[in-house]
Coordinates of C-alpha atoms in Angstrom, one line a residue:
M1 CA 74.0 164.0 90.3
Y2 CA 74.2 162.5 93.8
K3 CA 71.1 160.3 92.9
K4 CA 72.7 159.1 89.7
I5 CA 75.8 158.0 91.6
L6 CA 73.7 156.1 94.1
T7 CA 71.8 154.4 91.3
V8 CA 75.1 153.3 89.6
V9 CA 76.5 152.0 93.0
A10 CA 73.2 150.1 93.7
V11 CA 73.2 148.4 90.3
A12 CA 76.9 147.4 90.8
L13 CA 76.1 146.0 94.2
L14 CA 73.2 144.0 92.8
A15 CA 75.4 142.6 90.1
L16 CA 78.3 141.8 92.4
P17 CA 77.1 138.4 93.9
V18 CA 76.7 137.0 90.4
F19 CA 80.4 137.4 89.6
A20 CA 81.8 137.0 93.2
N21 CA 80.1 133.6 93.5
G22 CA 82.2 132.2 90.6
D23 CA 79.5 129.7 89.8
S24 CA 77.5 131.7 87.3
E25 CA 79.3 130.0 84.3
Q26 CA 79.1 126.5 85.8
K27 CA 75.4 126.5 86.7
T28 CA 73.1 127.6 84.0
G29 CA 69.4 127.0 84.5
G30 CA 70.0 125.0 87.7
T31 CA 72.5 122.6 86.2
F32 CA 76.2 122.1 86.6
V33 CA 78.7 121.7 83.7
P34 CA 82.5 121.8 84.4
T35 CA 84.3 124.6 82.8
Q36 CA 87.8 124.1 84.4
N37 CA 90.2 121.3 85.4
I38 CA 88.8 118.5 87.6
E39 CA 90.9 117.1 90.4
W40 CA 90.5 113.5 91.3
Y41 CA 92.2 112.2 94.5
C42 CA 93.4 108.6 95.0
T43 CA 94.6 107.7 98.4
S44 CA 96.5 104.6 97.3
S45 CA 99.8 104.5 95.4
P46 CA 100.1 104.2 91.6
G47 CA 99.9 100.6 90.3
G48 CA 97.3 99.2 92.6
G49 CA 93.7 98.4 92.2
S50 CA 92.4 101.8 93.2
D51 CA 94.8 103.5 90.8
I52 CA 93.7 101.3 87.9
F53 CA 90.0 101.9 88.7
T54 CA 90.7 105.7 88.8
R55 CA 92.7 105.9 85.6
T56 CA 90.3 103.6 83.7
I57 CA 87.4 105.9 84.4
Q58 CA 89.5 109.0 83.7
D59 CA 90.3 107.5 80.2
I60 CA 86.7 106.7 79.5
M61 CA 85.4 110.1 80.6
T62 CA 88.0 111.8 78.3
S63 CA 87.6 109.5 75.3
E64 CA 83.8 109.5 75.5
K65 CA 83.8 113.3 75.9
L66 CA 81.7 113.1 79.2
V67 CA 83.3 116.1 81.0
N68 CA 82.8 119.0 78.6
G69 CA 86.3 118.7 77.3
Q70 CA 87.9 119.5 80.7
N71 CA 91.1 117.9 82.0
I72 CA 91.0 115.4 84.9
I73 CA 94.1 115.6 87.0
I74 CA 94.8 112.6 89.3
Q75 CA 96.4 113.5 92.6
Y76 CA 97.9 110.7 94.8
K77 CA 97.5 111.5 98.5
T78 CA 98.7 108.5 100.4
D79 CA 100.0 110.0 103.6
G80 CA 98.6 108.5 106.8
A81 CA 97.4 105.5 105.0
G82 CA 95.2 107.8 102.9
E83 CA 93.6 109.7 105.9
V84 CA 95.3 113.0 104.8
G85 CA 93.7 112.8 101.4
R86 CA 90.3 111.8 102.8
A87 CA 90.4 114.7 105.3
L88 CA 91.3 117.1 102.6
V89 CA 88.5 116.2 100.2
S90 CA 85.8 115.9 103.0
T91 CA 86.3 119.6 104.0
L92 CA 86.4 121.3 100.6
K93 CA 83.9 124.0 100.0
G94 CA 82.5 126.1 97.1
T95 CA 83.7 125.7 93.6
K96 CA 86.6 123.4 94.8
A97 CA 84.0 121.0 96.2
D98 CA 82.2 120.7 92.9
Y99 CA 85.4 120.1 91.0
T100 CA 87.0 117.4 93.2
L101 CA 86.4 113.6 93.2
L102 CA 87.8 111.0 95.5
T103 CA 88.2 107.2 94.9
F104 CA 86.6 105.6 97.9
N105 CA 86.3 101.9 98.6
S106 CA 85.2 99.7 101.5
G107 CA 88.9 99.1 102.0
D108 CA 89.2 102.8 102.8
L109 CA 86.1 103.1 104.9
M110 CA 87.0 100.3 107.4
P111 CA 90.3 101.6 108.6
M112 CA 88.9 105.2 108.6
D113 CA 86.0 104.1 110.8
K114 CA 88.3 102.0 113.1
N115 CA 91.1 104.6 113.5
T116 CA 89.4 108.0 113.2
D117 CA 86.2 110.0 114.0
R118 CA 85.6 110.6 110.3
R119 CA 82.5 108.8 108.9
F120 CA 80.8 108.1 105.6
S121 CA 78.5 111.0 106.3
D122 CA 81.4 113.4 106.0
F123 CA 81.4 112.7 102.3
Q124 CA 79.0 113.2 99.4
P125 CA 78.3 109.7 97.9
I126 CA 78.4 110.1 94.0
A127 CA 78.5 106.6 92.5
H128 CA 79.1 102.9 93.4
M129 CA 80.7 101.2 90.4
A130 CA 81.8 97.6 91.1
V131 CA 82.6 94.8 93.6
D132 CA 85.9 93.1 93.8
N133 CA 87.0 89.8 95.4
H134 CA 90.4 88.5 96.5
L135 CA 92.8 85.7 95.5
I136 CA 96.0 84.4 97.0
F137 CA 99.1 84.1 94.7
V138 CA 102.6 82.6 94.8
T139 CA 105.5 83.0 92.4
P140 CA 106.7 80.1 90.2
D141 CA 109.8 79.5 92.4
S142 CA 107.8 79.6 95.7
R143 CA 108.2 76.8 98.2
F144 CA 104.4 76.4 97.9
K145 CA 102.9 75.0 94.7
S146 CA 99.3 75.0 96.0
F147 CA 97.3 76.2 99.0
K148 CA 97.3 72.6 100.2
D149 CA 101.1 73.0 100.6
V150 CA 100.3 76.2 102.7
L151 CA 97.9 74.3 104.9
A152 CA 100.4 71.5 105.4
A153 CA 103.1 74.0 106.4
L154 CA 100.8 75.7 108.9
Q155 CA 99.7 72.3 110.4
N156 CA 103.4 71.4 110.7
G157 CA 103.9 74.6 112.8
D158 CA 105.8 76.5 110.1
N159 CA 105.5 80.3 109.8
V160 CA 104.0 81.8 106.7
V161 CA 104.1 85.5 105.7
M162 CA 101.6 87.1 103.3
A163 CA 101.7 90.6 101.8
G164 CA 98.7 92.7 100.9
S165 CA 97.3 96.2 100.9
K166 CA 95.1 97.9 103.5
G167 CA 91.5 97.7 104.7
D168 CA 89.7 94.8 103.1
D169 CA 92.9 92.9 102.5
I170 CA 93.6 93.0 106.3
A171 CA 90.0 92.1 107.0
C172 CA 90.2 89.2 104.6
H173 CA 93.4 87.9 106.3
A174 CA 91.7 88.2 109.7
A175 CA 88.8 86.1 108.4
L176 CA 91.1 83.6 106.8
I177 CA 93.2 82.9 109.9
K178 CA 90.1 82.6 112.0
E179 CA 88.6 80.0 109.6
L180 CA 91.9 78.1 109.4
G181 CA 92.3 78.2 113.2
V182 CA 95.9 79.6 113.2
S183 CA 97.4 82.6 114.9
A184 CA 98.4 85.9 113.3
D185 CA 101.9 85.3 114.5
Q186 CA 102.2 82.0 112.6
F187 CA 100.3 83.3 109.5
A188 CA 101.6 86.9 109.5
F189 CA 100.4 89.8 107.3
I190 CA 102.5 92.7 106.0
A191 CA 100.3 95.7 105.0
N192 CA 101.5 97.9 102.1
D193 CA 100.2 101.3 100.9
S194 CA 98.7 99.7 97.8
S195 CA 98.4 96.3 96.0
G196 CA 101.1 97.5 93.6
T197 CA 103.7 97.6 96.4
A198 CA 102.5 94.3 97.8
V199 CA 103.0 92.7 94.3
T200 CA 106.5 94.1 94.3
S201 CA 107.3 92.5 97.6
I202 CA 106.4 89.0 96.5
L203 CA 108.1 89.4 93.1
G204 CA 111.2 90.2 95.2
N205 CA 110.7 87.0 97.2
H206 CA 110.4 89.0 100.5
V207 CA 107.1 87.2 101.4
D208 CA 105.6 83.7 100.8
L209 CA 102.1 84.8 99.6
L210 CA 100.3 87.7 98.1
I211 CA 96.6 88.6 98.7
C212 CA 95.3 90.8 96.0
K213 CA 92.4 91.6 93.7
P214 CA 92.6 90.6 90.0
A215 CA 93.1 94.1 88.6
A216 CA 96.6 94.6 90.2
A217 CA 97.7 91.0 89.6
S218 CA 96.3 90.0 86.2
Q219 CA 99.2 91.3 84.1
Y220 CA 101.6 89.3 86.2
V221 CA 99.4 86.2 85.9
E222 CA 99.4 86.6 82.1
A223 CA 103.2 87.0 82.1
G224 CA 103.6 83.8 84.2
R225 CA 105.2 85.6 87.2
L226 CA 102.2 85.1 89.6
I227 CA 100.2 81.9 90.1
P228 CA 96.7 82.0 91.8
I229 CA 96.4 79.2 94.4
L230 CA 93.2 80.2 96.3
A231 CA 90.1 82.2 95.5
L232 CA 88.6 84.0 98.5
A233 CA 85.1 83.9 97.1
S234 CA 82.0 81.7 97.1
K235 CA 82.7 80.5 93.6
R236 CA 85.8 80.2 91.3
F237 CA 87.0 83.1 89.2
P238 CA 86.7 82.7 85.4
G239 CA 89.5 82.7 82.8
N240 CA 93.1 82.4 83.8
L241 CA 92.2 82.5 87.5
Q242 CA 89.9 79.5 87.2
S243 CA 92.6 77.0 88.5
A244 CA 92.5 78.6 92.0
P245 CA 90.1 76.5 94.2
I246 CA 87.8 78.1 96.8
L247 CA 88.3 77.3 100.4
S248 CA 85.2 75.0 100.7
E249 CA 86.9 72.7 98.2
L250 CA 89.7 72.2 100.7
G251 CA 87.4 71.3 103.6
Y252 CA 86.8 74.8 105.1
H253 CA 84.0 77.4 104.9
D254 CA 84.5 79.9 102.2
V255 CA 86.0 83.2 103.2
E256 CA 84.7 86.3 101.3
V257 CA 85.3 89.9 102.1
P258 CA 84.3 91.8 98.9
N259 CA 85.7 95.3 98.3
W260 CA 83.3 97.7 96.7
R261 CA 84.7 100.4 94.5
S262 CA 83.1 103.8 94.4
V263 CA 83.5 107.6 94.1
V264 CA 82.6 110.3 96.6
G265 CA 83.1 114.0 97.0
S266 CA 83.1 116.7 99.6
K267 CA 80.0 116.8 101.8
N268 CA 79.8 120.4 100.7
M269 CA 79.4 119.5 97.0
S270 CA 76.4 121.4 95.5
P271 CA 73.2 119.4 94.5
E272 CA 73.7 120.5 90.9
A273 CA 77.3 119.0 90.8
V274 CA 76.1 115.8 92.5
A275 CA 73.4 115.3 89.9
Y276 CA 76.0 116.0 87.1
W277 CA 78.6 113.6 88.4
T278 CA 76.3 110.7 89.3
D279 CA 74.9 110.9 85.7
V280 CA 78.4 111.0 84.2
F281 CA 79.4 107.8 86.2
K282 CA 76.2 106.1 85.0
K283 CA 77.2 106.9 81.4
V284 CA 80.7 105.4 82.2
S285 CA 79.1 102.2 83.5
Q286 CA 77.2 101.8 80.2
T287 CA 80.2 102.0 77.9
S288 CA 81.8 98.9 76.4
A289 CA 85.2 100.2 77.5
W290 CA 84.0 99.9 81.1
Q291 CA 82.2 96.5 80.8
D292 CA 84.7 94.8 78.5
G293 CA 87.9 96.7 79.2
Y294 CA 87.6 96.8 83.0
I295 CA 84.9 94.7 84.5
N296 CA 85.3 91.6 82.3
K297 CA 89.1 92.0 81.9
Q298 CA 89.7 92.5 85.6
K299 CA 87.0 89.9 86.7
L300 CA 85.0 92.3 88.8
V301 CA 81.2 92.4 89.3
A302 CA 79.5 95.5 87.7
D303 CA 77.3 97.2 90.3
Y304 CA 76.5 100.8 89.5
M305 CA 74.4 102.7 92.0
D306 CA 73.4 106.4 91.8
S307 CA 74.1 108.9 94.6
V308 CA 70.9 108.2 96.5
T309 CA 71.1 104.4 96.4
F310 CA 74.9 104.4 97.2
K311 CA 74.3 106.6 100.2
T312 CA 71.8 104.1 101.7
Y313 CA 74.1 101.1 100.8
G314 CA 77.2 102.7 102.2
S315 CA 75.5 103.9 105.4
K316 CA 74.2 100.4 106.1
F317 CA 77.6 98.9 105.4
E318 CA 79.3 101.3 107.8
A319 CA 76.7 100.7 110.5
D320 CA 77.2 96.9 110.2
Y321 CA 80.9 97.3 110.3
L322 CA 80.9 99.6 113.3
A323 CA 78.7 97.2 115.2
S324 CA 81.1 94.3 114.3
I325 CA 84.1 96.2 115.9
G326 CA 82.1 97.4 118.9
K327 CA 82.0 101.2 118.0

């Protein structure tokens, strides 16, 4: 009798890890397939470029049935200019790590590298999806009708105030004032939590100019409430942004600080989940909804990279940036 009890206990103990792990239903034959809700963190406020990027992919994943019928729940974690959300995702473990995504751009990486000890290696690269450039906008009732008017005001000693978002918007402003040879006091920049709030500030006539990517501004351009007056790129944008000249057409060197748009996870994400997610994002990048409904409509450059390629690309970008700021 005693031997029978020991045998039953031994069998139960051998079986216990299978159920205690909680992964048995997610990983079958060495693969991962989601079987519960997926959380996707966005560290910028709703309405901006990062939000539009996230919700566009959420819609495609759902409509194209790419996530095994599971719900994708977007969480906005903007505290500390997004650092709270990034810290949270980078430290997730176990099942939570496999089921959590984070929108992550070069505009997130630069302030993170500059202001914290957290680095790109604290995350699991999943997919690089697109590259985005900036424009400068005014409203129809602005005192400036073109960027030539802005240059004339600056040369006259007038002050100009521009609103934008974080990260690459700030870097773009810094490169612009350096090229124009003016001070940050004369050509001031007001940073917002997202492009959406920056758009609100110029529509309320609280600033003179807006620096923004097309995704967050295009609907206002179409409605006639914003007018593009300068493209911060090496060539003009297409479509309804084509009227905006590039800086070299005005006698200066072009200023271009592209923002790459991507997705990462916790550094503790399992290899099976990484393989699953990088393949799902590849499928997203191949849909017409992505190419026509997002890339072409928002005037971005499609640039899918899988997890391995993105890790190399992001690591080099970070190394170059850290060297540029002396860290």
